[in-house]
Amino acid sequence: MYFRFLIAVAFVVLISMSGLSIDKHNRILQNDMTSTRADQEELTHQIAETRQETLLLGVSKQKLNALEEGHIALPSPDNPSQIVQNKDRSLN
């Protein structure tokens, strides 16, 4: 009789410990998501500030939009004689 009781208690303890482990892992993932969202918002803010500064320097909105969409090729930073077309579409 005590044997069944001890097995039941051990089973409940194992279930509780696995639940706590899952909860801890879930909280870690939620913190990572919050941090990623904060980073994303900061980058979005930086993009907006950079775009505004670029417009203040006299670049037209049409040229800036064409550059962001990849219609205008830029020189490579490593080799200025080589033209590089923007392939990154992650911001669109």
PDB file of C-alpha atoms in Angstrom:
ATOM      1  CA  MET A   1       0.000   0.000   0.000  1.00  0.00           C
ATOM      2  CA  TYR A   2       2.796   2.426   0.844  1.00  0.00           C
ATOM      3  CA  PHE A   3       4.594   1.357  -2.301  1.00  0.00           C
ATOM      4  CA  ARG A   4       1.762   2.600  -4.538  1.00  0.00           C
ATOM      5  CA  PHE A   5       1.572   5.837  -2.606  1.00  0.00           C
ATOM      6  CA  LEU A   6       5.311   6.461  -2.959  1.00  0.00           C
ATOM      7  CA  ILE A   7       5.185   5.711  -6.693  1.00  0.00           C
ATOM      8  CA  ALA A   8       2.247   8.128  -7.097  1.00  0.00           C
ATOM      9  CA  VAL A   9       4.098  10.863  -5.169  1.00  0.00           C
ATOM     10  CA  ALA A  10       7.259  10.299  -7.217  1.00  0.00           C
ATOM     11  CA  PHE A  11       5.212  10.472 -10.406  1.00  0.00           C
ATOM     12  CA  VAL A  12       3.599  13.757  -9.335  1.00  0.00           C
ATOM     13  CA  VAL A  13       7.018  15.190  -8.408  1.00  0.00           C
ATOM     14  CA  LEU A  14       8.431  14.200 -11.826  1.00  0.00           C
ATOM     15  CA  ILE A  15       5.503  15.824 -13.606  1.00  0.00           C
ATOM     16  CA  SER A  16       5.922  18.999 -11.518  1.00  0.00           C
ATOM     17  CA  MET A  17       9.652  19.159 -12.206  1.00  0.00           C
ATOM     18  CA  SER A  18       9.142  18.714 -15.946  1.00  0.00           C
ATOM     19  CA  GLY A  19       6.482  21.450 -15.867  1.00  0.00           C
ATOM     20  CA  LEU A  20       8.883  23.803 -14.074  1.00  0.00           C
ATOM     21  CA  SER A  21      11.588  23.004 -16.615  1.00  0.00           C
ATOM     22  CA  ILE A  22       9.213  23.764 -19.495  1.00  0.00           C
ATOM     23  CA  ASP A  23       8.129  27.003 -17.798  1.00  0.00           C
ATOM     24  CA  LYS A  24      11.747  28.074 -17.283  1.00  0.00           C
ATOM     25  CA  HIS A  25      12.581  27.382 -20.920  1.00  0.00           C
ATOM     26  CA  ASN A  26       9.456  29.285 -21.997  1.00  0.00           C
ATOM     27  CA  ARG A  27      10.499  32.336 -19.941  1.00  0.00           C
ATOM     28  CA  ILE A  28      13.972  32.274 -21.498  1.00  0.00           C
ATOM     29  CA  LEU A  29      12.420  32.220 -24.974  1.00  0.00           C
ATOM     30  CA  GLN A  30      10.058  35.071 -24.070  1.00  0.00           C
ATOM     31  CA  ASN A  31      13.007  37.157 -22.841  1.00  0.00           C
ATOM     32  CA  ASP A  32      14.852  36.441 -26.090  1.00  0.00           C
ATOM     33  CA  MET A  33      11.795  37.508 -28.099  1.00  0.00           C
ATOM     34  CA  THR A  34      11.474  40.720 -26.081  1.00  0.00           C
ATOM     35  CA  SER A  35      15.134  41.504 -26.609  1.00  0.00           C
ATOM     36  CA  THR A  36      14.837  40.790 -30.339  1.00  0.00           C
ATOM     37  CA  ARG A  37      11.808  43.077 -30.617  1.00  0.00           C
ATOM     38  CA  ALA A  38      13.677  45.847 -28.800  1.00  0.00           C
ATOM     39  CA  ASP A  39      16.637  45.422 -31.156  1.00  0.00           C
ATOM     40  CA  GLN A  40      14.300  45.496 -34.150  1.00  0.00           C
ATOM     41  CA  GLU A  41      12.640  48.691 -32.946  1.00  0.00           C
ATOM     42  CA  GLU A  42      16.049  50.299 -32.367  1.00  0.00           C
ATOM     43  CA  LEU A  43      17.179  49.362 -35.885  1.00  0.00           C
ATOM     44  CA  THR A  44      13.940  50.691 -37.353  1.00  0.00           C
ATOM     45  CA  HIS A  45      14.521  53.937 -35.486  1.00  0.00           C
ATOM     46  CA  GLN A  46      18.100  54.115 -36.778  1.00  0.00           C
ATOM     47  CA  ILE A  47      16.906  53.528 -40.352  1.00  0.00           C
ATOM     48  CA  ALA A  48      14.363  56.336 -40.012  1.00  0.00           C
ATOM     49  CA  GLU A  49      16.984  58.713 -38.583  1.00  0.00           C
ATOM     50  CA  THR A  50      19.490  57.825 -41.311  1.00  0.00           C
ATOM     51  CA  ARG A  51      16.850  58.297 -43.983  1.00  0.00           C
ATOM     52  CA  GLN A  52      15.937  61.698 -42.534  1.00  0.00           C
ATOM     53  CA  GLU A  53      19.596  62.744 -42.402  1.00  0.00           C
ATOM     54  CA  THR A  54      20.031  61.622 -46.011  1.00  0.00           C
ATOM     55  CA  LEU A  55      17.040  63.685 -47.078  1.00  0.00           C
ATOM     56  CA  LEU A  56      18.431  66.698 -45.201  1.00  0.00           C
ATOM     57  CA  LEU A  57      21.711  66.320 -47.110  1.00  0.00           C
ATOM     58  CA  GLY A  58      19.801  66.915 -50.331  1.00  0.00           C
ATOM     59  CA  VAL A  59      19.185  63.459 -51.774  1.00  0.00           C
ATOM     60  CA  SER A  60      15.798  63.377 -53.473  1.00  0.00           C
ATOM     61  CA  LYS A  61      13.115  61.000 -52.230  1.00  0.00           C
ATOM     62  CA  GLN A  62      12.951  59.339 -55.658  1.00  0.00           C
ATOM     63  CA  LYS A  63      16.680  58.542 -55.619  1.00  0.00           C
ATOM     64  CA  LEU A  64      16.511  57.332 -52.031  1.00  0.00           C
ATOM     65  CA  ASN A  65      13.540  55.064 -52.814  1.00  0.00           C
ATOM     66  CA  ALA A  66      15.289  53.738 -55.933  1.00  0.00           C
ATOM     67  CA  LEU A  67      18.411  53.026 -53.883  1.00  0.00           C
ATOM     68  CA  GLU A  68      16.416  51.210 -51.171  1.00  0.00           C
ATOM     69  CA  GLU A  69      14.585  49.142 -53.802  1.00  0.00           C
ATOM     70  CA  GLY A  70      17.852  48.175 -55.459  1.00  0.00           C
ATOM     71  CA  HIS A  71      17.284  49.986 -58.767  1.00  0.00           C
ATOM     72  CA  ILE A  72      20.476  52.003 -58.346  1.00  0.00           C
ATOM     73  CA  ALA A  73      23.797  50.142 -58.280  1.00  0.00           C
ATOM     74  CA  LEU A  74      26.492  51.279 -55.868  1.00  0.00           C
ATOM     75  CA  PRO A  75      30.272  50.890 -55.975  1.00  0.00           C
ATOM     76  CA  SER A  76      31.651  48.102 -53.838  1.00  0.00           C
ATOM     77  CA  PRO A  77      33.315  49.331 -50.619  1.00  0.00           C
ATOM     78  CA  ASP A  78      36.164  46.846 -51.186  1.00  0.00           C
ATOM     79  CA  ASN A  79      36.661  47.593 -54.880  1.00  0.00           C
ATOM     80  CA  PRO A  80      35.234  50.991 -55.934  1.00  0.00           C
ATOM     81  CA  SER A  81      35.640  50.164 -59.627  1.00  0.00           C
ATOM     82  CA  GLN A  82      33.222  47.247 -59.249  1.00  0.00           C
ATOM     83  CA  ILE A  83      29.487  48.041 -59.300  1.00  0.00           C
ATOM     84  CA  VAL A  84      27.334  46.064 -56.853  1.00  0.00           C
ATOM     85  CA  GLN A  85      23.587  45.698 -57.214  1.00  0.00           C
ATOM     86  CA  ASN A  86      21.745  45.583 -53.898  1.00  0.00           C
ATOM     87  CA  LYS A  87      20.363  42.043 -53.441  1.00  0.00           C
ATOM     88  CA  ASP A  88      19.147  42.434 -49.860  1.00  0.00           C
ATOM     89  CA  ARG A  89      15.354  42.588 -49.838  1.00  0.00           C
ATOM     90  CA  SER A  90      14.953  42.077 -46.096  1.00  0.00           C
ATOM     91  CA  LEU A  91      13.906  45.688 -45.481  1.00  0.00           C
ATOM     92  CA  ASN A  92      11.145  45.669 -48.114  1.00  0.00           C
TER      93      ASN A  92
END
